[in-house]
PDB file of C-alpha atoms in Angstrom:
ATOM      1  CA  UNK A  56       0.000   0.000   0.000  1.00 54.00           C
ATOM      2  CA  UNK A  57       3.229   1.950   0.456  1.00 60.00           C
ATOM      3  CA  UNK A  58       4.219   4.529   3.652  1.00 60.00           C
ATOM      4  CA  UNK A  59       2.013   4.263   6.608  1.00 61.00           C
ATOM      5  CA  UNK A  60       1.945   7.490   9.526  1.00 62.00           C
ATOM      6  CA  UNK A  61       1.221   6.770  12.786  1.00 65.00           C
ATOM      7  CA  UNK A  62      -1.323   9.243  14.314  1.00 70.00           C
ATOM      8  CA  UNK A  63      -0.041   8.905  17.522  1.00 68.00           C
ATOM      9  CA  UNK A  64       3.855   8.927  18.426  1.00 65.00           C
ATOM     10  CA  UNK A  65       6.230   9.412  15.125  1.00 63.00           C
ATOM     11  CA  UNK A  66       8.412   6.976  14.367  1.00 60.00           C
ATOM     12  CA  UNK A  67      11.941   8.093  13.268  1.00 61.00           C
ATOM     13  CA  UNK A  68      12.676   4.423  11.910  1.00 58.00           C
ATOM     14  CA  UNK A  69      10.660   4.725   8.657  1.00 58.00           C
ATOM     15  CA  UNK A  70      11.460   6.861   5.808  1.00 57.00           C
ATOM     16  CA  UNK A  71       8.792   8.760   4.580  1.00 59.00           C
ATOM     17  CA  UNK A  72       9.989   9.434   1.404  1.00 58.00           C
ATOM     18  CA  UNK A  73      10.151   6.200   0.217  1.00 67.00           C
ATOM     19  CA  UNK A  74       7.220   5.106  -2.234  1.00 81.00           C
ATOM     20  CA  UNK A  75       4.494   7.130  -3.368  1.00 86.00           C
ATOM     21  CA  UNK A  76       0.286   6.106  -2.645  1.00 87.00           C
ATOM     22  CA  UNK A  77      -1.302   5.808  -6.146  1.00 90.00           C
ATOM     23  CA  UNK A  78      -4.588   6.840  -5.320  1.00 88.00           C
ATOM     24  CA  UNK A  79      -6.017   5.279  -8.736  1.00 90.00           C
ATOM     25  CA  UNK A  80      -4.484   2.162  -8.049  1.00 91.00           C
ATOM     26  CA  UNK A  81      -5.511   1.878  -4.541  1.00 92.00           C
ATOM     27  CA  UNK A  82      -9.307   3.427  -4.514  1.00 93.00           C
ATOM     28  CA  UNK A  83     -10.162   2.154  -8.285  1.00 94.00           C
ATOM     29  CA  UNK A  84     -10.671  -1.164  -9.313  1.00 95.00           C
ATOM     30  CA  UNK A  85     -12.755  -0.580 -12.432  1.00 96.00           C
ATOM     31  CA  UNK A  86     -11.327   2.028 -13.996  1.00 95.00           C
ATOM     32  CA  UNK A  87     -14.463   2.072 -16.767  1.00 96.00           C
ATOM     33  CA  UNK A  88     -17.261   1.856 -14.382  1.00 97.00           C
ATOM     34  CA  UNK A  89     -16.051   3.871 -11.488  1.00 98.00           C
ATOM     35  CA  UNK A  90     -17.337   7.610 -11.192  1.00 97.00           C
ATOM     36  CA  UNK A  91     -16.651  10.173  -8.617  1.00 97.00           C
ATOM     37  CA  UNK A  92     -19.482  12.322  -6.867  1.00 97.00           C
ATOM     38  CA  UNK A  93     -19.876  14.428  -4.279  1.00 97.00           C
ATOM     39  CA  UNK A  94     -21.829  13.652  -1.277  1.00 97.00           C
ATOM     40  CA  UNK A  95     -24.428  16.807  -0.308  1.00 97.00           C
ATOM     41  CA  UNK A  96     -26.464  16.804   3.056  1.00 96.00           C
ATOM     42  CA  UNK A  97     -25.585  14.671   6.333  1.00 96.00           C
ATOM     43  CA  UNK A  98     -28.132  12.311   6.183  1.00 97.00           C
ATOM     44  CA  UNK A  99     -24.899   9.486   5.800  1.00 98.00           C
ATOM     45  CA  UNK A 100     -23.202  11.396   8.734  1.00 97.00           C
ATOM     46  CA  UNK A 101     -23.076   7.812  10.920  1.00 97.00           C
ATOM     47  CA  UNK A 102     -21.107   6.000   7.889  1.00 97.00           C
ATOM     48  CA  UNK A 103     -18.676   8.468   7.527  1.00 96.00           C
ATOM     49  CA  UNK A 104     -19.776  10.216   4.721  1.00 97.00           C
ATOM     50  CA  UNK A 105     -19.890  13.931   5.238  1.00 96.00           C
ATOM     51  CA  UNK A 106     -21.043  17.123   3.124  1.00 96.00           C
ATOM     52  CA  UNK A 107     -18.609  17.607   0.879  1.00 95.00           C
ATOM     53  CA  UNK A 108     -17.163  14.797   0.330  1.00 97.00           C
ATOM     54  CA  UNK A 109     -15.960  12.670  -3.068  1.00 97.00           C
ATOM     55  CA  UNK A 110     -17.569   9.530  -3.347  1.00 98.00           C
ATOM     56  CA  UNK A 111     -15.973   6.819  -5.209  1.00 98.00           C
ATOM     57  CA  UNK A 112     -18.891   4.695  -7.128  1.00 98.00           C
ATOM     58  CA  UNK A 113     -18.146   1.505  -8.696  1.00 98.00           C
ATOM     59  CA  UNK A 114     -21.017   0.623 -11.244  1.00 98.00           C
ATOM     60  CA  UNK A 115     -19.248  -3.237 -11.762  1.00 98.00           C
ATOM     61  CA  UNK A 116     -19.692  -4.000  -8.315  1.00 98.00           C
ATOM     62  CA  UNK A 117     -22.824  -5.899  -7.526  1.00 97.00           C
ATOM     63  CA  UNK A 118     -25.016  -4.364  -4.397  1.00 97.00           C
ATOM     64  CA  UNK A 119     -25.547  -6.032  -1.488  1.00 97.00           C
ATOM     65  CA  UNK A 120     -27.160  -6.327   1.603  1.00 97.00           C
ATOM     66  CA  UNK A 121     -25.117  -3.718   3.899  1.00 97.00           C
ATOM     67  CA  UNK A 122     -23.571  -1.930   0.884  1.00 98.00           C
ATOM     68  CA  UNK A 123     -23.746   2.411   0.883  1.00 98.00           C
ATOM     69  CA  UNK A 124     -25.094   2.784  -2.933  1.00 98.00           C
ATOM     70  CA  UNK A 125     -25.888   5.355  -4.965  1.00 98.00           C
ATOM     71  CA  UNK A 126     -29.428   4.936  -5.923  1.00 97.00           C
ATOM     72  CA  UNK A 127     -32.034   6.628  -8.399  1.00 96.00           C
ATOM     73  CA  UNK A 128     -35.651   7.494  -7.499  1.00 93.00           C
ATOM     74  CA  UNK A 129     -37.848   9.111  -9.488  1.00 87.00           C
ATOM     75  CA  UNK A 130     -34.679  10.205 -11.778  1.00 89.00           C
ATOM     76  CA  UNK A 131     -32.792  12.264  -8.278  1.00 92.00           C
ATOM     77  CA  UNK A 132     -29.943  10.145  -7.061  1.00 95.00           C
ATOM     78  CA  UNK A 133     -29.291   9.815  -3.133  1.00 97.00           C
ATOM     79  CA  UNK A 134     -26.577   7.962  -1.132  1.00 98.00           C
ATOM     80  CA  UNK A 135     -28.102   5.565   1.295  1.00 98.00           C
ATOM     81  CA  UNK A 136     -27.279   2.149   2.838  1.00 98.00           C
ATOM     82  CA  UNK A 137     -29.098  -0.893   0.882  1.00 98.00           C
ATOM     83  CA  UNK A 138     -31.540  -3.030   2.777  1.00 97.00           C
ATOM     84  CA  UNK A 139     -32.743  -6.368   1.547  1.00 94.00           C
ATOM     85  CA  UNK A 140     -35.438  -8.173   3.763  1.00 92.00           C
ATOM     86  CA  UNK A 141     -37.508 -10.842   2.126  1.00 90.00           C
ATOM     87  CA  UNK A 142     -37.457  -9.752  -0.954  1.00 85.00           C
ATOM     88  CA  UNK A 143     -37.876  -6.345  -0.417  1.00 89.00           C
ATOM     89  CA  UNK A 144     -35.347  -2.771  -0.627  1.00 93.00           C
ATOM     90  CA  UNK A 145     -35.272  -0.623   1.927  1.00 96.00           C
ATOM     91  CA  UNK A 146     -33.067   2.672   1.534  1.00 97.00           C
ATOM     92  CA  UNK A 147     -31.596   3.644   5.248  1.00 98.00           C
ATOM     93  CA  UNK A 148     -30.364   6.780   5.768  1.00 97.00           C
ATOM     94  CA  UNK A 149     -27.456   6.646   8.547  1.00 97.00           C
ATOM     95  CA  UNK A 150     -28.267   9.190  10.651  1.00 97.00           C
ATOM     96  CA  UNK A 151     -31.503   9.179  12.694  1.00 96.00           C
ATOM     97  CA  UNK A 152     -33.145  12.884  11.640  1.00 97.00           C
ATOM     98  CA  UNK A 153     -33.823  11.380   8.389  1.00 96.00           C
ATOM     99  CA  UNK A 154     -36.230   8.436   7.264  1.00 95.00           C
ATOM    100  CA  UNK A 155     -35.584   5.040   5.654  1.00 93.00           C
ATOM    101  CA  UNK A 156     -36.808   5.150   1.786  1.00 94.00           C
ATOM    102  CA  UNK A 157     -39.538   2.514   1.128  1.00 94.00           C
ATOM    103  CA  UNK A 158     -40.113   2.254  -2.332  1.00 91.00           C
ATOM    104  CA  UNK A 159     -43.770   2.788  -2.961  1.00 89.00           C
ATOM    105  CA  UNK A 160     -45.649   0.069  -5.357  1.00 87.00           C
ATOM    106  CA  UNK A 161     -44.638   0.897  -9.292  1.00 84.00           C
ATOM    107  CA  UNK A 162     -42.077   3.388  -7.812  1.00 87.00           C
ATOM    108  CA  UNK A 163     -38.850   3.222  -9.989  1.00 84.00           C
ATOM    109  CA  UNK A 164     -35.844   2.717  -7.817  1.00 90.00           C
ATOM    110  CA  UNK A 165     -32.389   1.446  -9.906  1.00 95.00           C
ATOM    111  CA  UNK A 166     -29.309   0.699  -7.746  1.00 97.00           C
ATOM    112  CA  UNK A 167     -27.029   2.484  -9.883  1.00 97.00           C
ATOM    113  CA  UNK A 168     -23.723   2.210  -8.013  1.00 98.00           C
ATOM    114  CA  UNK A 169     -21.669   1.091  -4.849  1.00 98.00           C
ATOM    115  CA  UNK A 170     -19.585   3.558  -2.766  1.00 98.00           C
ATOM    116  CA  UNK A 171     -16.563   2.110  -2.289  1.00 98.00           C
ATOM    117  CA  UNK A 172     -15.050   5.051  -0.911  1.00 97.00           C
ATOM    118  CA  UNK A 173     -15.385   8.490   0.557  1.00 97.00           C
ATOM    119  CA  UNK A 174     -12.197  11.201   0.252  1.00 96.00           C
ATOM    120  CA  UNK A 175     -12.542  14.146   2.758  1.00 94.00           C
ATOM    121  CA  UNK A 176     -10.501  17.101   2.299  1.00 89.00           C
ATOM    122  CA  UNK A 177      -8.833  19.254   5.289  1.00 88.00           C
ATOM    123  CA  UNK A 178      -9.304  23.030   5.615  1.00 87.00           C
ATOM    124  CA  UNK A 179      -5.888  24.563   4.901  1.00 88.00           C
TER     125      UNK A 179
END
């Protein structure tokens, strides 16, 4: 993965310097079907994802149970965690001020990508 940083004591022992992080090669598996977008709102505060910041979405990877995803209702896309009960989707928001999307009969929902990652910037 190349040079890790302790966030607590420093550790004179390792050379920084050393190797360089490729962030393509470490947050992007399918180059073709991976997208960045950013993330508006805090209704995915509780999973890490704040306002503001770059989601990676990976269209090859098949959602899950459990999986954030980037989802389309009623053509407007929104970032929620993917529920799958007996048969049925749930969309859960992860933080508690907002409510859980239940698709309503002949509602279009499409599953359009999985977050595989979420880069936050620093004020500088």
């Amino acid at each position: 993965m190349g040079v890790t940083v302790h966030a607590g004591f420093p550790s004179p022992a390792e050379d920084i310097g050393a190797k360089r992080i490729d962030l393509t090669a470490q947050l992007i598996k399918h180059p073709q079907a991976t997208f960045l977008l950013r993330a508006r709102g805090d209704s995915m505060r509780e999973a890490g994802i704040f306002d503001g910041d770059v989601l990676v979405v990976d269209k090859a990877v098949t959602a899950k149970n459990g999986h954030v995803v980037i989802a389309v209702i009623d053509g407007e896309f929104v970032c929620k965690q993917l529920q799958i009960r007996a048969g049925r989707m749930k969309l859960k928001a992860a933080n508690p001020c907002y409510p859980d999307i239940v698709p309503k009969e002949g509602q279009v929902v499409e599953v359009w990508g999985v977050v595989t990652a979420s880069i936050k910037t620093m004020p500088v």
